[in-house]
């Protein structure tokens, strides 16, 4: 699978194009193994490498820029709310994230302001705080705020040191090694090698949904479960909910917990974005042989393992915002690349486990990725281009329109679109088809 790393759609100081290409390439390689194991190679494919789907740099980059190219009724979306951004503090800058109402409330609670507070008043309040003060207050209140650090500062921080440890895709064998149940792979084809695989999606925002959207592209039945009390942001659901069904279940009720447990009992794959211990809090248990894919912001080890986080916060904490800035201004990557790359890496790990099982060499394992580990990978790569050229606009053949929604096509060239557009959020039954 050949790519042109650093395609000008993703022009940046850091080699974002390479990270995008290699994370997608990891999934492509595992799909090739899956097709080979099932005897479902595309016409003309004679080995695993030939069975891997191809992905052009333009398709990859456009998909990574999904929020930028998304149009609803012809209008672009606003990816960040008023309290999501960079704010000056007494000793530098902080980056906040408050797109969801409950995160906005937590952030204002952390600084002692009312919920009707606007961005100007918030900025005035935090200007008198240090970055460390706001970061600590945010952590206490479950809010999302980090100090903007340089690359060197993050490298010296215990959380930054933890982020550099371990592989990009971490695999942990289950303690119960009695065996595993094979997915049925009902009706699988070269185009849909994951047909018959049931995926229970308990993720939100971007990274996890990108992973499960990729599994749906290759034929898996993906059912996403959300709390009715915390609706997904509309544009995120429209962009990342393609190919999946969406149901609303209240896990805080006995009936809701029992319904999700029944789904878990017959699932082949579970994908979660919860912090450690959250499933147990809801009283849920999954079989040891379920392939459990987990995505987190900061990883499950280190001092920040229990903290919430998003792509923009990891960019700010890890030094990326400083590196991508210029003229004294902070910057950001040309896409939420940590989210997207982590999503494809997670999907690759899950498909790899399924391919092992299909070939008779697998075992029971969980798969884990984190945005901070992906950021560490990006920061460690050579090929920085401080004086890169301008970013090119995605070509029109890399997007597709369904009704009022225009979105990026899948990264893989042989797929013109996802199996179906995003269904209305929470509108499906919480059952397998």
Short mmCIF file of C-alpha atoms in Angstrom, two decimals:
data_model
loop_
_atom_site.label_atom_id
_atom_site.label_comp_id
_atom_site.label_asym_id
_atom_site.label_seq_id
_atom_site.Cartn_x
_atom_site.Cartn_y
_atom_site.Cartn_z
CA UNK A 1 0.00 0.00 0.00
CA UNK A 2 1.75 3.18 -1.17
CA UNK A 3 1.03 6.66 0.12
CA UNK A 4 2.48 10.11 -0.33
CA UNK A 5 3.16 11.09 3.30
CA UNK A 6 2.75 14.75 4.09
CA UNK A 7 0.14 15.39 1.38
CA UNK A 8 -0.47 19.13 1.17
CA UNK A 9 -4.05 18.77 2.35
CA UNK A 10 -2.54 18.13 5.79
CA UNK A 11 0.41 20.50 5.51
CA UNK A 12 1.83 21.18 8.97
CA UNK A 13 5.07 21.52 10.88
CA UNK A 14 4.70 17.95 12.13
CA UNK A 15 4.38 15.00 9.68
CA UNK A 16 0.61 14.65 10.03
CA UNK A 17 0.28 13.13 6.56
CA UNK A 18 2.55 10.27 7.53
CA UNK A 19 0.64 9.53 10.74
CA UNK A 20 -2.63 9.59 8.80
CA UNK A 21 -1.31 7.29 6.08
CA UNK A 22 0.31 4.81 8.44
CA UNK A 23 -2.66 4.54 10.81
CA UNK A 24 -4.99 3.89 7.87
CA UNK A 25 -2.38 1.53 6.43
CA UNK A 26 -2.39 -0.47 9.67
CA UNK A 27 -6.12 -1.09 9.28
CA UNK A 28 -5.73 -1.91 5.58
CA UNK A 29 -3.12 -4.55 6.38
CA UNK A 30 -5.38 -6.22 8.94
CA UNK A 31 -8.33 -6.19 6.54
CA UNK A 32 -6.04 -7.92 4.04
CA UNK A 33 -5.28 -10.58 6.65
CA UNK A 34 -8.97 -10.96 7.42
CA UNK A 35 -9.91 -11.37 3.76
CA UNK A 36 -7.15 -13.94 3.33
CA UNK A 37 -8.13 -15.90 6.45
CA UNK A 38 -11.74 -16.08 5.26
CA UNK A 39 -10.83 -16.85 1.64
CA UNK A 40 -12.48 -13.63 0.51
CA UNK A 41 -9.73 -11.91 -1.44
CA UNK A 42 -10.78 -9.39 -4.10
CA UNK A 43 -10.63 -10.58 -7.69
CA UNK A 44 -7.01 -10.87 -8.76
CA UNK A 45 -5.63 -10.86 -5.20
CA UNK A 46 -3.25 -13.75 -4.57
CA UNK A 47 -1.75 -12.86 -1.19
CA UNK A 48 -2.47 -10.88 1.97
CA UNK A 49 -0.79 -7.72 0.70
CA UNK A 50 -2.83 -7.74 -2.50
CA UNK A 51 -5.98 -8.28 -0.43
CA UNK A 52 -5.44 -5.04 1.53
CA UNK A 53 -7.63 -2.13 0.35
CA UNK A 54 -5.83 0.88 -1.08
CA UNK A 55 -6.22 4.44 0.17
CA UNK A 56 -5.13 7.54 -1.72
CA UNK A 57 -3.58 10.49 0.16
CA UNK A 58 -6.47 12.75 -0.87
CA UNK A 59 -9.12 10.34 0.44
CA UNK A 60 -7.21 9.86 3.69
CA UNK A 61 -6.66 13.57 4.28
CA UNK A 62 -10.23 14.53 3.43
CA UNK A 63 -11.61 11.95 5.83
CA UNK A 64 -9.30 13.19 8.59
CA UNK A 65 -10.64 16.70 7.87
CA UNK A 66 -14.20 15.43 8.25
CA UNK A 67 -15.39 18.32 10.42
CA UNK A 68 -13.98 20.86 7.94
CA UNK A 69 -15.66 19.38 4.87
CA UNK A 70 -18.97 18.48 6.52
CA UNK A 71 -21.92 20.51 5.27
CA UNK A 72 -25.48 20.45 6.61
CA UNK A 73 -27.84 22.01 4.12
CA UNK A 74 -24.81 23.55 2.42
CA UNK A 75 -23.56 25.27 5.59
CA UNK A 76 -20.32 24.43 7.42
CA UNK A 77 -20.36 23.39 11.06
CA UNK A 78 -18.85 25.16 14.05
CA UNK A 79 -16.68 22.53 15.75
CA UNK A 80 -16.04 24.43 19.00
CA UNK A 81 -18.30 26.21 21.49
CA UNK A 82 -17.63 29.62 23.05
CA UNK A 83 -15.77 28.25 26.08
CA UNK A 84 -13.72 25.80 24.02
CA UNK A 85 -10.42 27.39 23.08
CA UNK A 86 -7.19 29.01 24.22
CA UNK A 87 -7.41 31.46 27.13
CA UNK A 88 -4.55 33.49 28.63
CA UNK A 89 -3.71 32.91 32.29
CA UNK A 90 -1.27 34.72 34.55
CA UNK A 91 1.68 32.55 33.52
CA UNK A 92 0.83 31.53 29.95
CA UNK A 93 -2.13 29.85 28.29
CA UNK A 94 -4.68 27.12 28.91
CA UNK A 95 -6.81 25.13 26.48
CA UNK A 96 -10.38 24.34 27.48
CA UNK A 97 -13.08 22.12 26.00
CA UNK A 98 -16.74 22.74 26.77
CA UNK A 99 -18.71 21.62 23.71
CA UNK A 100 -21.10 19.47 25.76
CA UNK A 101 -23.44 21.22 28.21
CA UNK A 102 -22.28 19.11 31.17
CA UNK A 103 -18.64 19.91 30.41
CA UNK A 104 -19.49 23.61 30.19
CA UNK A 105 -21.19 23.46 33.58
CA UNK A 106 -18.23 21.62 35.12
CA UNK A 107 -15.77 24.17 33.72
CA UNK A 108 -17.73 27.11 35.12
CA UNK A 109 -18.08 25.35 38.48
CA UNK A 110 -14.31 24.88 38.53
CA UNK A 111 -13.76 28.64 38.39
CA UNK A 112 -16.80 29.64 40.47
CA UNK A 113 -18.97 31.16 37.75
CA UNK A 114 -22.67 30.80 36.95
CA UNK A 115 -23.87 28.70 34.02
CA UNK A 116 -25.07 31.78 32.10
CA UNK A 117 -21.52 33.14 31.97
CA UNK A 118 -20.12 34.17 28.58
CA UNK A 119 -16.65 33.83 27.13
CA UNK A 120 -15.54 37.37 28.07
CA UNK A 121 -16.38 36.95 31.74
CA UNK A 122 -14.78 33.53 31.79
CA UNK A 123 -11.62 34.98 30.22
CA UNK A 124 -11.49 37.72 32.86
CA UNK A 125 -11.77 35.16 35.66
CA UNK A 126 -9.07 32.77 34.42
CA UNK A 127 -6.68 35.61 33.53
CA UNK A 128 -5.94 35.93 37.25
CA UNK A 129 -5.26 32.21 37.71
CA UNK A 130 -2.14 30.24 36.92
CA UNK A 131 -2.33 27.42 34.40
CA UNK A 132 -1.61 24.87 37.11
CA UNK A 133 -4.43 26.24 39.29
CA UNK A 134 -6.98 25.96 36.51
CA UNK A 135 -5.74 22.52 35.50
CA UNK A 136 -6.08 21.24 39.07
CA UNK A 137 -9.49 22.86 39.55
CA UNK A 138 -10.68 21.31 36.31
CA UNK A 139 -9.53 17.86 37.35
CA UNK A 140 -11.36 18.18 40.71
CA UNK A 141 -14.64 19.16 39.02
CA UNK A 142 -14.44 16.81 36.05
CA UNK A 143 -13.89 19.79 33.74
CA UNK A 144 -11.61 19.90 30.72
CA UNK A 145 -8.74 22.37 30.95
CA UNK A 146 -5.00 21.88 30.52
CA UNK A 147 -1.95 24.10 30.58
CA UNK A 148 -0.43 24.79 27.19
CA UNK A 149 3.03 23.26 27.44
CA UNK A 150 6.06 23.14 25.22
CA UNK A 151 7.27 19.83 23.87
CA UNK A 152 10.11 19.88 26.40
CA UNK A 153 7.78 20.61 29.33
CA UNK A 154 5.51 17.73 28.36
CA UNK A 155 8.43 15.36 27.98
CA UNK A 156 9.49 16.16 31.56
CA UNK A 157 5.94 15.82 32.96
CA UNK A 158 5.03 12.41 34.51
CA UNK A 159 1.93 12.20 32.30
CA UNK A 160 4.05 12.94 29.23
CA UNK A 161 6.56 10.27 30.23
CA UNK A 162 3.73 7.74 30.65
CA UNK A 163 2.34 8.64 27.22
CA UNK A 164 5.56 7.56 25.52
CA UNK A 165 5.51 4.05 26.99
CA UNK A 166 4.24 0.94 25.28
CA UNK A 167 3.15 0.19 21.71
CA UNK A 168 0.74 2.33 19.71
CA UNK A 169 -1.75 -0.52 19.79
CA UNK A 170 -1.58 -2.23 23.17
CA UNK A 171 -2.80 -5.81 23.42
CA UNK A 172 -3.57 -7.50 26.75
CA UNK A 173 -4.50 -11.17 26.98
CA UNK A 174 -7.55 -11.91 29.07
CA UNK A 175 -7.00 -13.60 32.42
CA UNK A 176 -9.51 -16.29 31.42
CA UNK A 177 -7.77 -18.23 28.67
CA UNK A 178 -10.25 -21.09 28.44
CA UNK A 179 -10.96 -20.21 24.83
CA UNK A 180 -13.10 -17.90 22.77
CA UNK A 181 -16.24 -17.96 20.72
CA UNK A 182 -15.79 -17.44 17.00
CA UNK A 183 -17.91 -14.75 15.33
CA UNK A 184 -20.17 -16.30 12.73
CA UNK A 185 -18.96 -14.12 9.81
CA UNK A 186 -22.38 -14.62 8.22
CA UNK A 187 -22.44 -13.68 4.54
CA UNK A 188 -18.93 -12.25 4.52
CA UNK A 189 -17.53 -11.11 1.18
CA UNK A 190 -14.38 -9.34 0.02
CA UNK A 191 -16.22 -6.02 0.36
CA UNK A 192 -17.73 -6.98 3.72
CA UNK A 193 -15.28 -9.33 5.48
CA UNK A 194 -16.74 -8.39 8.87
CA UNK A 195 -20.32 -9.31 7.99
CA UNK A 196 -21.90 -11.18 10.88
CA UNK A 197 -19.68 -9.53 13.51
CA UNK A 198 -21.67 -7.73 16.20
CA UNK A 199 -20.06 -4.58 17.59
CA UNK A 200 -21.45 -2.81 20.66
CA UNK A 201 -20.27 0.81 20.51
CA UNK A 202 -20.13 2.69 23.83
CA UNK A 203 -18.00 5.57 22.58
CA UNK A 204 -18.60 9.25 21.92
CA UNK A 205 -17.06 12.23 20.13
CA UNK A 206 -14.54 11.23 17.42
CA UNK A 207 -11.83 8.61 18.05
CA UNK A 208 -14.06 5.71 19.15
CA UNK A 209 -16.80 6.50 16.61
CA UNK A 210 -14.18 6.64 13.82
CA UNK A 211 -13.06 3.13 14.80
CA UNK A 212 -16.58 1.71 14.82
CA UNK A 213 -17.47 3.56 11.61
CA UNK A 214 -14.52 1.78 9.98
CA UNK A 215 -15.77 -1.59 11.27
CA UNK A 216 -19.21 -0.81 9.84
CA UNK A 217 -17.64 0.05 6.48
CA UNK A 218 -16.34 -3.51 6.27
CA UNK A 219 -19.71 -5.06 7.06
CA UNK A 220 -19.89 -5.31 10.85
CA UNK A 221 -23.24 -4.72 12.53
CA UNK A 222 -22.51 -1.76 14.80
CA UNK A 223 -24.99 -0.64 17.44
CA UNK A 224 -24.12 2.51 19.35
CA UNK A 225 -25.65 3.08 22.78
CA UNK A 226 -25.92 6.54 24.38
CA UNK A 227 -27.55 7.96 27.47
CA UNK A 228 -30.80 9.82 26.72
CA UNK A 229 -29.61 12.52 29.13
CA UNK A 230 -26.50 13.40 27.12
CA UNK A 231 -27.31 13.70 23.42
CA UNK A 232 -24.45 13.66 20.97
CA UNK A 233 -23.56 16.90 19.21
CA UNK A 234 -25.48 16.80 15.92
CA UNK A 235 -22.62 17.34 13.50
CA UNK A 236 -20.43 14.75 15.23
CA UNK A 237 -23.17 12.15 14.96
CA UNK A 238 -23.84 12.95 11.30
CA UNK A 239 -20.14 12.74 10.46
CA UNK A 240 -19.15 9.71 12.53
CA UNK A 241 -22.42 7.79 12.82
CA UNK A 242 -22.47 6.57 9.23
CA UNK A 243 -23.08 2.86 8.74
CA UNK A 244 -24.21 2.37 12.36
CA UNK A 245 -27.48 2.17 14.23
CA UNK A 246 -28.03 4.42 17.24
CA UNK A 247 -30.08 3.61 20.35
CA UNK A 248 -30.70 5.48 23.58
CA UNK A 249 -30.57 3.55 26.86
CA UNK A 250 -30.35 4.88 30.41
CA UNK A 251 -27.66 2.78 32.08
CA UNK A 252 -28.48 4.35 35.43
CA UNK A 253 -31.73 2.36 35.55
CA UNK A 254 -32.06 -1.33 36.30
CA UNK A 255 -33.96 -1.97 33.08
CA UNK A 256 -31.45 -0.05 30.97
CA UNK A 257 -28.50 -1.85 32.49
CA UNK A 258 -30.19 -5.22 31.92
CA UNK A 259 -30.90 -4.35 28.26
CA UNK A 260 -27.28 -3.45 27.58
CA UNK A 261 -26.09 -6.54 29.43
CA UNK A 262 -28.19 -8.68 27.09
CA UNK A 263 -26.58 -6.98 24.12
CA UNK A 264 -23.14 -7.57 25.63
CA UNK A 265 -23.90 -11.24 26.17
CA UNK A 266 -24.25 -11.76 22.41
CA UNK A 267 -21.73 -9.22 21.13
CA UNK A 268 -18.47 -10.19 19.44
CA UNK A 269 -16.76 -6.83 19.93
CA UNK A 270 -17.15 -4.14 22.59
CA UNK A 271 -15.69 -0.69 21.99
CA UNK A 272 -15.57 1.75 24.90
CA UNK A 273 -14.28 5.20 25.67
CA UNK A 274 -15.08 5.03 29.37
CA UNK A 275 -12.47 5.60 32.03
CA UNK A 276 -11.26 2.56 34.01
CA UNK A 277 -13.98 1.07 36.22
CA UNK A 278 -16.91 2.75 34.48
CA UNK A 279 -18.45 -0.45 33.10
CA UNK A 280 -18.37 -2.01 36.55
CA UNK A 281 -20.07 1.08 37.97
CA UNK A 282 -23.02 0.38 35.68
CA UNK A 283 -23.05 -3.24 36.79
CA UNK A 284 -22.00 -4.50 33.35
CA UNK A 285 -19.76 -7.47 32.66
CA UNK A 286 -18.61 -8.81 29.33
CA UNK A 287 -17.47 -12.31 28.46
CA UNK A 288 -13.73 -12.86 28.57
CA UNK A 289 -13.77 -13.77 24.88
CA UNK A 290 -15.35 -10.50 23.71
CA UNK A 291 -12.81 -8.42 21.82
CA UNK A 292 -12.71 -5.27 23.96
CA UNK A 293 -11.34 -2.21 22.19
CA UNK A 294 -10.67 0.79 24.44
CA UNK A 295 -9.74 4.35 23.61
CA UNK A 296 -8.73 7.00 26.12
CA UNK A 297 -7.21 10.46 26.04
CA UNK A 298 -4.24 9.97 28.36
CA UNK A 299 -3.88 6.19 28.54
CA UNK A 300 -4.73 3.80 31.34
CA UNK A 301 -1.37 4.18 33.11
CA UNK A 302 0.28 7.23 34.60
CA UNK A 303 -0.97 10.12 36.74
CA UNK A 304 -3.58 11.31 34.24
CA UNK A 305 -5.10 7.91 33.47
CA UNK A 306 -8.39 8.80 35.17
CA UNK A 307 -8.81 12.20 33.52
CA UNK A 308 -11.10 13.15 30.69
CA UNK A 309 -9.58 14.60 27.56
CA UNK A 310 -10.01 15.41 23.89
CA UNK A 311 -7.78 15.81 20.84
CA UNK A 312 -7.50 19.58 21.27
CA UNK A 313 -6.42 19.20 24.91
CA UNK A 314 -3.80 16.59 24.10
CA UNK A 315 -2.41 18.87 21.36
CA UNK A 316 -2.17 21.71 23.88
CA UNK A 317 -0.64 19.70 26.74
CA UNK A 318 1.89 17.84 24.60
CA UNK A 319 3.51 20.85 22.89
CA UNK A 320 1.80 20.44 19.51
CA UNK A 321 -0.11 23.73 19.84
CA UNK A 322 3.17 25.58 20.37
CA UNK A 323 4.94 23.79 17.51
CA UNK A 324 2.10 24.50 15.08
CA UNK A 325 1.84 28.15 16.07
CA UNK A 326 3.66 31.10 14.52
CA UNK A 327 4.27 34.77 15.24
CA UNK A 328 3.56 34.31 18.92
CA UNK A 329 0.18 32.72 18.23
CA UNK A 330 -0.74 29.18 19.23
CA UNK A 331 -1.76 26.77 16.49
CA UNK A 332 -3.30 23.37 15.90
CA UNK A 333 -3.02 20.47 13.52
CA UNK A 334 -4.91 20.80 10.20
CA UNK A 335 -7.32 18.12 11.42
CA UNK A 336 -8.22 16.40 14.66
CA UNK A 337 -5.59 13.93 13.59
CA UNK A 338 -4.95 12.40 17.01
CA UNK A 339 -8.60 11.36 17.15
CA UNK A 340 -8.73 9.98 13.64
CA UNK A 341 -5.38 8.21 13.75
CA UNK A 342 -6.21 6.66 17.12
CA UNK A 343 -9.56 5.51 15.73
CA UNK A 344 -7.95 3.73 12.78
CA UNK A 345 -5.29 2.19 15.02
CA UNK A 346 -8.01 0.90 17.36
CA UNK A 347 -9.94 -0.56 14.42
CA UNK A 348 -6.71 -2.18 13.18
CA UNK A 349 -6.14 -3.83 16.54
CA UNK A 350 -9.71 -5.14 16.68
CA UNK A 351 -9.64 -6.49 13.11
CA UNK A 352 -6.24 -8.04 13.79
CA UNK A 353 -7.68 -9.97 16.74
CA UNK A 354 -10.63 -11.10 14.61
CA UNK A 355 -8.28 -12.14 11.79
CA UNK A 356 -6.27 -14.23 14.25
CA UNK A 357 -9.43 -15.98 15.35
CA UNK A 358 -10.56 -16.54 11.76
CA UNK A 359 -7.20 -18.17 11.00
CA UNK A 360 -7.30 -20.30 14.16
CA UNK A 361 -4.39 -18.62 15.92
CA UNK A 362 -6.17 -16.12 18.15
CA UNK A 363 -6.79 -15.81 21.86
CA UNK A 364 -8.90 -13.66 24.16
CA UNK A 365 -7.46 -10.16 24.32
CA UNK A 366 -8.29 -6.51 24.82
CA UNK A 367 -6.99 -3.76 22.54
CA UNK A 368 -6.13 -0.27 23.75
CA UNK A 369 -5.06 3.02 22.18
CA UNK A 370 -4.76 6.54 23.56
CA UNK A 371 -4.61 9.99 22.02
CA UNK A 372 -1.56 10.87 24.13
CA UNK A 373 0.35 7.82 22.82
CA UNK A 374 -0.58 8.76 19.26
CA UNK A 375 0.65 12.31 19.95
CA UNK A 376 3.94 10.90 21.25
CA UNK A 377 4.32 8.96 18.00
CA UNK A 378 3.72 12.09 15.96
CA UNK A 379 6.21 14.08 18.02
CA UNK A 380 8.88 11.38 17.69
CA UNK A 381 8.74 11.16 13.89
CA UNK A 382 11.34 12.90 11.72
CA UNK A 383 10.45 15.19 8.83
CA UNK A 384 9.26 18.42 10.43
CA UNK A 385 8.59 21.26 8.00
CA UNK A 386 8.47 24.56 9.83
CA UNK A 387 8.08 26.53 6.59
CA UNK A 388 5.56 24.30 4.88
CA UNK A 389 3.39 25.54 2.04
CA UNK A 390 -0.31 26.37 2.17
CA UNK A 391 -2.94 23.70 2.67
CA UNK A 392 -4.82 22.63 -0.42
CA UNK A 393 -8.62 22.44 -0.43
CA UNK A 394 -9.96 18.87 -0.56
CA UNK A 395 -11.05 17.90 -4.10
CA UNK A 396 -14.80 17.57 -4.71
CA UNK A 397 -14.59 13.88 -5.62
CA UNK A 398 -13.51 13.10 -2.03
CA UNK A 399 -16.91 14.07 -0.59
CA UNK A 400 -20.37 12.61 -1.11
CA UNK A 401 -23.83 14.11 -0.59
CA UNK A 402 -26.81 12.27 0.86
CA UNK A 403 -29.83 14.54 1.14
CA UNK A 404 -28.84 17.63 3.14
CA UNK A 405 -25.57 16.12 4.34
CA UNK A 406 -22.25 16.37 2.51
CA UNK A 407 -19.44 14.41 4.16
CA UNK A 408 -16.06 12.92 3.40
CA UNK A 409 -15.99 9.61 1.58
CA UNK A 410 -14.38 6.62 3.33
CA UNK A 411 -10.58 6.59 3.25
CA UNK A 412 -10.45 3.42 1.14
CA UNK A 413 -10.65 3.91 -2.59
CA UNK A 414 -12.86 0.90 -3.38
CA UNK A 415 -15.68 2.24 -1.19
CA UNK A 416 -17.58 5.21 -2.65
CA UNK A 417 -19.61 5.67 0.54
CA UNK A 418 -20.51 4.10 3.87
CA UNK A 419 -23.25 1.45 3.94
CA UNK A 420 -25.83 4.11 4.86
CA UNK A 421 -25.90 7.69 6.20
CA UNK A 422 -26.08 8.38 9.92
CA UNK A 423 -29.48 7.47 11.27
CA UNK A 424 -31.31 9.83 13.65
CA UNK A 425 -29.55 9.85 16.99
CA UNK A 426 -31.09 7.40 19.47
CA UNK A 427 -33.89 6.39 17.09
CA UNK A 428 -33.15 2.66 16.77
CA UNK A 429 -34.14 -0.22 19.00
CA UNK A 430 -31.48 -1.48 21.37
CA UNK A 431 -31.47 -4.93 19.77
CA UNK A 432 -29.35 -6.82 17.28
CA UNK A 433 -30.81 -7.22 13.83
#
